[in-house]
JSON list of C-alpha atoms in Angstrom, two decimals:
[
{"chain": "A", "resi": 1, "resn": "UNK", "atom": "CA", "xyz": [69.98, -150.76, -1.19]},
{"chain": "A", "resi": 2, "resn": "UNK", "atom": "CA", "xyz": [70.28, -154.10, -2.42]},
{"chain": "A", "resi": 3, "resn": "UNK", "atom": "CA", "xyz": [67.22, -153.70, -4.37]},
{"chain": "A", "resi": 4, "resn": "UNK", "atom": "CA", "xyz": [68.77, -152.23, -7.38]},
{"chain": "A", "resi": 5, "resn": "UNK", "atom": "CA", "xyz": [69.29, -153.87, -10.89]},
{"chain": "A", "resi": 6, "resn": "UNK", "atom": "CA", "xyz": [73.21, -153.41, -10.14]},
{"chain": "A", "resi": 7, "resn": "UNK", "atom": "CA", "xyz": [73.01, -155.78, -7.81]},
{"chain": "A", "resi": 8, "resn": "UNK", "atom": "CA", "xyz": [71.26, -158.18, -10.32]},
{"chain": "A", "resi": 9, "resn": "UNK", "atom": "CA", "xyz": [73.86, -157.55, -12.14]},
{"chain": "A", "resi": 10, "resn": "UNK", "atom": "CA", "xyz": [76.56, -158.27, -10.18]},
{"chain": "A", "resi": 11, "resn": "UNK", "atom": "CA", "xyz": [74.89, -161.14, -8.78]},
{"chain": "A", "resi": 12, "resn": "UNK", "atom": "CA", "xyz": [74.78, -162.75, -12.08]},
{"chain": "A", "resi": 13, "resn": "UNK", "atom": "CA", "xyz": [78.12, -162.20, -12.86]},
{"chain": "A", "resi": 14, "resn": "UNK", "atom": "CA", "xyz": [79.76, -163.39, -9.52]},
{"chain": "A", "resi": 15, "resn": "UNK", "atom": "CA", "xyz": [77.52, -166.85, -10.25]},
{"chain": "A", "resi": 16, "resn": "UNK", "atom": "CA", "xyz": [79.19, -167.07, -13.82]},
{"chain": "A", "resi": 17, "resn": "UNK", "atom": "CA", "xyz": [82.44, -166.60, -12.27]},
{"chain": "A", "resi": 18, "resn": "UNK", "atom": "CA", "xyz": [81.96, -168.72, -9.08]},
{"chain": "A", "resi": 19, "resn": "UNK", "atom": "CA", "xyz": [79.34, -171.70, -10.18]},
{"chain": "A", "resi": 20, "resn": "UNK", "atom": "CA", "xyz": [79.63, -172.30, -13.92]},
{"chain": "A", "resi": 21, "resn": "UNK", "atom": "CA", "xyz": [83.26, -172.75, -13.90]},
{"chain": "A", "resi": 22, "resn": "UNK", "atom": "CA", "xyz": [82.64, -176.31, -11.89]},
{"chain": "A", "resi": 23, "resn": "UNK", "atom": "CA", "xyz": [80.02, -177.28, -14.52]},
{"chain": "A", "resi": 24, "resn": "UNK", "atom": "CA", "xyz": [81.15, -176.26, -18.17]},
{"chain": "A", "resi": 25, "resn": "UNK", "atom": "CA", "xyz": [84.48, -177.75, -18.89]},
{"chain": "A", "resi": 26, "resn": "UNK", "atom": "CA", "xyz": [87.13, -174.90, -20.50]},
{"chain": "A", "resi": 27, "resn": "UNK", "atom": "CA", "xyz": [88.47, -177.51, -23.58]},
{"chain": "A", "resi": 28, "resn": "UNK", "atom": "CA", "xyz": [88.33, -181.19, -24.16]},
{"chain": "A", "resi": 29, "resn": "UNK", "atom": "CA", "xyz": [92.19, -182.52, -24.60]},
{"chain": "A", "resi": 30, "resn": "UNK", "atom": "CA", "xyz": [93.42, -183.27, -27.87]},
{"chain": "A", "resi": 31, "resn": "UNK", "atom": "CA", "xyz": [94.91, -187.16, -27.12]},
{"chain": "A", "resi": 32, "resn": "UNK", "atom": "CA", "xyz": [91.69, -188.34, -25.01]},
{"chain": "A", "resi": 33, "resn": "UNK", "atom": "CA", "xyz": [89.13, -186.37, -25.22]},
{"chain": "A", "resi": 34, "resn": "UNK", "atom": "CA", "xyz": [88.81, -186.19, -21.43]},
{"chain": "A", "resi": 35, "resn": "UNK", "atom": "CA", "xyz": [87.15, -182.69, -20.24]},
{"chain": "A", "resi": 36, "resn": "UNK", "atom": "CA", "xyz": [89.65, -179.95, -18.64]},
{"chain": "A", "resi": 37, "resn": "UNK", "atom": "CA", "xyz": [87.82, -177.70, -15.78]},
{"chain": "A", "resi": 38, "resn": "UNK", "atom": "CA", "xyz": [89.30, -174.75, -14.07]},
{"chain": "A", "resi": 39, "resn": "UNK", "atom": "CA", "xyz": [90.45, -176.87, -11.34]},
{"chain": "A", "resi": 40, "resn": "UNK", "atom": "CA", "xyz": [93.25, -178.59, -13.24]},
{"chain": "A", "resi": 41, "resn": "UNK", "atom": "CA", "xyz": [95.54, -175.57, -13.03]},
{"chain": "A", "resi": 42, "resn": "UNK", "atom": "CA", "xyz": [96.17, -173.26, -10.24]},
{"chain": "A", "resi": 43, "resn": "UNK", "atom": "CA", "xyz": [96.20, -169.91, -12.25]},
{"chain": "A", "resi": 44, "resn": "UNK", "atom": "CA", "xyz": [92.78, -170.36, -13.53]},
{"chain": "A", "resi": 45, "resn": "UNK", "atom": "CA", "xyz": [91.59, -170.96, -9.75]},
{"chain": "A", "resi": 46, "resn": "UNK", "atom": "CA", "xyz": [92.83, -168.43, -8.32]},
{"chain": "A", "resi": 47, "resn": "UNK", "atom": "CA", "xyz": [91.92, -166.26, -11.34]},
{"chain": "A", "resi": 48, "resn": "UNK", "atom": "CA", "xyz": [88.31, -167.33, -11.21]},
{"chain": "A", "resi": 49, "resn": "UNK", "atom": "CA", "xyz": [88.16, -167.04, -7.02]},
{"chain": "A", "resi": 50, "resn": "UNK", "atom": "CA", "xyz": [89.59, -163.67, -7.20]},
{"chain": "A", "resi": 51, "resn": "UNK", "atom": "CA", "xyz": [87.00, -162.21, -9.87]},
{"chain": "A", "resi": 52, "resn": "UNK", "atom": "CA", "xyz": [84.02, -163.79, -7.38]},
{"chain": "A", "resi": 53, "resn": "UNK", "atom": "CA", "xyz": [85.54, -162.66, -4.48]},
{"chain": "A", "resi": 54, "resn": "UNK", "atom": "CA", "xyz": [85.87, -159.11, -5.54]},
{"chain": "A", "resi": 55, "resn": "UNK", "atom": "CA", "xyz": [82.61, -159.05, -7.28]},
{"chain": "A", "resi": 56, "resn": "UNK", "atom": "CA", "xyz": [80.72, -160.11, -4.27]},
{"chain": "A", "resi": 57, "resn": "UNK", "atom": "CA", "xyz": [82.80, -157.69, -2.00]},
{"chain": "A", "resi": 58, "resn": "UNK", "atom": "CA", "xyz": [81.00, -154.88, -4.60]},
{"chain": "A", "resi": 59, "resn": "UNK", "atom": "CA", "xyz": [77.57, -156.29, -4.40]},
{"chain": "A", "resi": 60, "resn": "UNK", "atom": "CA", "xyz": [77.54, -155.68, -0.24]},
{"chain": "A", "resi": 61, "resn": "UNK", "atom": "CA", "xyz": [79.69, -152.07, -0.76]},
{"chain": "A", "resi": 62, "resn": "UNK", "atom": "CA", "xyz": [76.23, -150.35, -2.48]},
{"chain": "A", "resi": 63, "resn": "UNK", "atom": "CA", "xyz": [76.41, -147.64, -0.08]},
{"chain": "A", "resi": 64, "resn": "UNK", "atom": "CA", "xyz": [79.67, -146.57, -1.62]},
{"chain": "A", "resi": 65, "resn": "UNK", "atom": "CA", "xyz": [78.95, -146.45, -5.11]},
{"chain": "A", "resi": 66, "resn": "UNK", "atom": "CA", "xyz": [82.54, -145.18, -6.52]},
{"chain": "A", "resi": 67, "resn": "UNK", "atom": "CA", "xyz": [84.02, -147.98, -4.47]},
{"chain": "A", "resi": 68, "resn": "UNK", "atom": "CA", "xyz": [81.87, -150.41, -5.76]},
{"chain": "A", "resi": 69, "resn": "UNK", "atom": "CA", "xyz": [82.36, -148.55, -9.35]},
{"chain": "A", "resi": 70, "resn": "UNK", "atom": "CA", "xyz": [85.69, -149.17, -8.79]},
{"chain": "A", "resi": 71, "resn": "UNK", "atom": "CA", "xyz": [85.72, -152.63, -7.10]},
{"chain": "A", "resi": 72, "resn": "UNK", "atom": "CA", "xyz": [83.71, -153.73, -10.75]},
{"chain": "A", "resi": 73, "resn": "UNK", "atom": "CA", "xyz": [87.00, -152.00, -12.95]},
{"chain": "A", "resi": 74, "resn": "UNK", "atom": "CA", "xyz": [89.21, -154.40, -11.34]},
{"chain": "A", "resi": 75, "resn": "UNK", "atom": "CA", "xyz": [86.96, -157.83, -11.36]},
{"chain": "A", "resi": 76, "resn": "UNK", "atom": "CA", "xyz": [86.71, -156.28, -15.74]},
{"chain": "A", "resi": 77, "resn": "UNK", "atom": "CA", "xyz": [90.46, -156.61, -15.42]},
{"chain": "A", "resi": 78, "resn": "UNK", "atom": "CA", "xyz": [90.74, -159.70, -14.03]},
{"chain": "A", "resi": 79, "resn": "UNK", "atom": "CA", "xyz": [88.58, -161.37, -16.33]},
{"chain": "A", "resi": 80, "resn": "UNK", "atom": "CA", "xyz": [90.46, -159.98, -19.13]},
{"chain": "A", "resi": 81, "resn": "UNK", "atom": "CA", "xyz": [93.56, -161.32, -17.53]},
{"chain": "A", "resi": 82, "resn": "UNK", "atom": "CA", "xyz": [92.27, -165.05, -17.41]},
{"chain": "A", "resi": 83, "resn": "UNK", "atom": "CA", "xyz": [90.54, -164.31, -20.99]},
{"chain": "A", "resi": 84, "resn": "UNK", "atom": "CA", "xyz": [93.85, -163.22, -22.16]},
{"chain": "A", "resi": 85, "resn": "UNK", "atom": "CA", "xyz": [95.41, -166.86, -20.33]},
{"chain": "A", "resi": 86, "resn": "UNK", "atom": "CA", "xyz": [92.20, -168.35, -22.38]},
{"chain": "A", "resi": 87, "resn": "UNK", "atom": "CA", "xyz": [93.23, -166.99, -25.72]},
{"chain": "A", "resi": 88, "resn": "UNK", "atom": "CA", "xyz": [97.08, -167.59, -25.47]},
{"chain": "A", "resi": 89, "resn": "UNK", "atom": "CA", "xyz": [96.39, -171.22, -24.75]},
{"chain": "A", "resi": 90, "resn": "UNK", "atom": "CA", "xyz": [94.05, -171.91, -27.33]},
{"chain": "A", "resi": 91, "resn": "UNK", "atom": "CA", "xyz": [95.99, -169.89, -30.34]},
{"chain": "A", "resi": 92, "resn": "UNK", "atom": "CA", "xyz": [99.49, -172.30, -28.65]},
{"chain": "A", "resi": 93, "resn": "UNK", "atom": "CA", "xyz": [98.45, -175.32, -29.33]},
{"chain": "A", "resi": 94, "resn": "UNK", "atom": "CA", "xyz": [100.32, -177.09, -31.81]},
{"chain": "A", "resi": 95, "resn": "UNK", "atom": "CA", "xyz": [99.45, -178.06, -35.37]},
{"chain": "A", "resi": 96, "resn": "UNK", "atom": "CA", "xyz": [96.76, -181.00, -34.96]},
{"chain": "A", "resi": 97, "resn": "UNK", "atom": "CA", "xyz": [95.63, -183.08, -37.06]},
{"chain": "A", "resi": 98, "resn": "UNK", "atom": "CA", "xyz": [92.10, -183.05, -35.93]},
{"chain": "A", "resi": 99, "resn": "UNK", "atom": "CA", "xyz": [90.16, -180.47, -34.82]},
{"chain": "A", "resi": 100, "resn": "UNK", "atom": "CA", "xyz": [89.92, -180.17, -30.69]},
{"chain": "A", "resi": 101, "resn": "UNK", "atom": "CA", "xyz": [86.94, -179.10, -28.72]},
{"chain": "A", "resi": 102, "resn": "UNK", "atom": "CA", "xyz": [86.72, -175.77, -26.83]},
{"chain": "A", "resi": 103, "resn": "UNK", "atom": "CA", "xyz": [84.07, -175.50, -24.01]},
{"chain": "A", "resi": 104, "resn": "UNK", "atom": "CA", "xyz": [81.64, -173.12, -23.07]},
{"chain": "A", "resi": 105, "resn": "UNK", "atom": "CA", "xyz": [83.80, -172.55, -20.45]},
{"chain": "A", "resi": 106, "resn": "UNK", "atom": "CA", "xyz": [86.30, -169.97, -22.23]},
{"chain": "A", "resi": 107, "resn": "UNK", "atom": "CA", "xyz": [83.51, -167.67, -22.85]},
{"chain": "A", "resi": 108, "resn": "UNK", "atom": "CA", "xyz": [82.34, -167.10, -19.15]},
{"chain": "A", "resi": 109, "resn": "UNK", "atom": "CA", "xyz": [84.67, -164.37, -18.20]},
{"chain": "A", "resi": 110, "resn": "UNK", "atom": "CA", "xyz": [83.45, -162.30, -21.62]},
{"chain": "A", "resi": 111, "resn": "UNK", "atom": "CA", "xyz": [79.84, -163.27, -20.47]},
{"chain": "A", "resi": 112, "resn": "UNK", "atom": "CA", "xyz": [80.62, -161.70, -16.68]},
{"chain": "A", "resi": 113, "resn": "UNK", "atom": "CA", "xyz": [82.42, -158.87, -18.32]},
{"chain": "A", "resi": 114, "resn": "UNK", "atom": "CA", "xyz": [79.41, -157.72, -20.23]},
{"chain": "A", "resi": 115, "resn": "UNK", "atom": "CA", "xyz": [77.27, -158.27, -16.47]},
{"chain": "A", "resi": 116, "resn": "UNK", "atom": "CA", "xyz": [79.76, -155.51, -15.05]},
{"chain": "A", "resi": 117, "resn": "UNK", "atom": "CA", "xyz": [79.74, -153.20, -17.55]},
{"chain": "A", "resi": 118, "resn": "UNK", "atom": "CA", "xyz": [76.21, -153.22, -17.60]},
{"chain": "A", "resi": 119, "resn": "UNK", "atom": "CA", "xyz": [76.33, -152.81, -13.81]},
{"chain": "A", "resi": 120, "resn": "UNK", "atom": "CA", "xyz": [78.91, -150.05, -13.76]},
{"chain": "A", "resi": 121, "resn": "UNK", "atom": "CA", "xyz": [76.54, -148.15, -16.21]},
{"chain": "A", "resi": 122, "resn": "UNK", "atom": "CA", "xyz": [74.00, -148.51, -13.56]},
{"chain": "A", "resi": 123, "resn": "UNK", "atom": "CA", "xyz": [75.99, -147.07, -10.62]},
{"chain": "A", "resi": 124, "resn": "UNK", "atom": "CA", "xyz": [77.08, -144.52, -13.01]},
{"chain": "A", "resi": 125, "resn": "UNK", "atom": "CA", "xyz": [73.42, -143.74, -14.06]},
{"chain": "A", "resi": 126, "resn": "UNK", "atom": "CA", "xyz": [72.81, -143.79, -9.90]},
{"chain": "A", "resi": 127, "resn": "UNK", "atom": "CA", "xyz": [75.66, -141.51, -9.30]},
{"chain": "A", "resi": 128, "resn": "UNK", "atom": "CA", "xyz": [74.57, -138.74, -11.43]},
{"chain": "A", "resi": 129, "resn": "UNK", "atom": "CA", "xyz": [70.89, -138.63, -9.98]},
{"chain": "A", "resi": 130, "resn": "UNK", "atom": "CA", "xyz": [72.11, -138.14, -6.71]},
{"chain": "A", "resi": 131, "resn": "UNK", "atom": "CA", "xyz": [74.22, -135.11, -7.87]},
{"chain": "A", "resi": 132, "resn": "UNK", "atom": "CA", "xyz": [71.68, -134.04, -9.35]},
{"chain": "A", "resi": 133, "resn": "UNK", "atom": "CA", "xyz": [69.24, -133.99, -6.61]},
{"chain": "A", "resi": 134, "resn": "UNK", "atom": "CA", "xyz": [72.02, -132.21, -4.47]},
{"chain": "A", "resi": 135, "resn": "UNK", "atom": "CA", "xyz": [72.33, -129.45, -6.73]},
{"chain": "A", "resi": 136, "resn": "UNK", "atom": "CA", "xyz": [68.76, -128.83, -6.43]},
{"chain": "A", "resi": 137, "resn": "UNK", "atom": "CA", "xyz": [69.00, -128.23, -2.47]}
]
């Protein structure tokens, strides 16, 4: 059923990880001040496609809801993995004199992580009604 708030949920988070990347920069560079998006390197594109990709490949498995549960881990880990990329580049840079701009775009993947843990607790939540309901037959 496509109908459930999971699937808001996951919705949400595959648009943070597929759309928003193209329209809030991740820094501003420190010699020009010219924007940087996710397209400039090829780890944070493939990062980014991977975490949409599996995320929408959960919202159409709802019939299998510990495959989707477990499709949702791995998109968690793989925004961790390009927050991690996120947070090593920003705590490299070098001493600088003045003070460089980070975009809203560093935050997304700890914005869709909170979308799939709230989804997962809805599968979960789904999960143990139907067990329950098959221990009453």
């Amino acid at each position: 059923m496509l109908q459930r708030i999971q699937t808001l949920y996951l919705l949400l988070s595959c648009i943070i990880t597929a759309a928003l990347p193209f329209v809030f920069f991740l820094w501003k560079e420190e010699t020009n001040n010219n924007p940087v998006f996710f397209t400039s390197s090829m780890k944070y594109m493939i990062l980014f496609g991977l975490t949409s990709l599996v995320t929408l490949i959960s919202i159409f498995s709802y019939k299998k809801r510990q495959t989707q549960f477990v499709l949702n881990r791995l998109s968690i880990i793989l925004n961790f993995i390009l927050l991690g990329f996120f947070v090593y580049r920003t705590l490299s840079l070098s001493g600088e004199t003045e003070v460089s701009e980070k975009g809203i775009g560093m935050i997304l993947p700890a914005i869709s992580i909170v979308f799939l843990v709230l989804a997962n607790r809805a599968i979960k939540k789904d999960e143990d009604l139907v067990k329950s309901v098959d221990r009453l037959r």
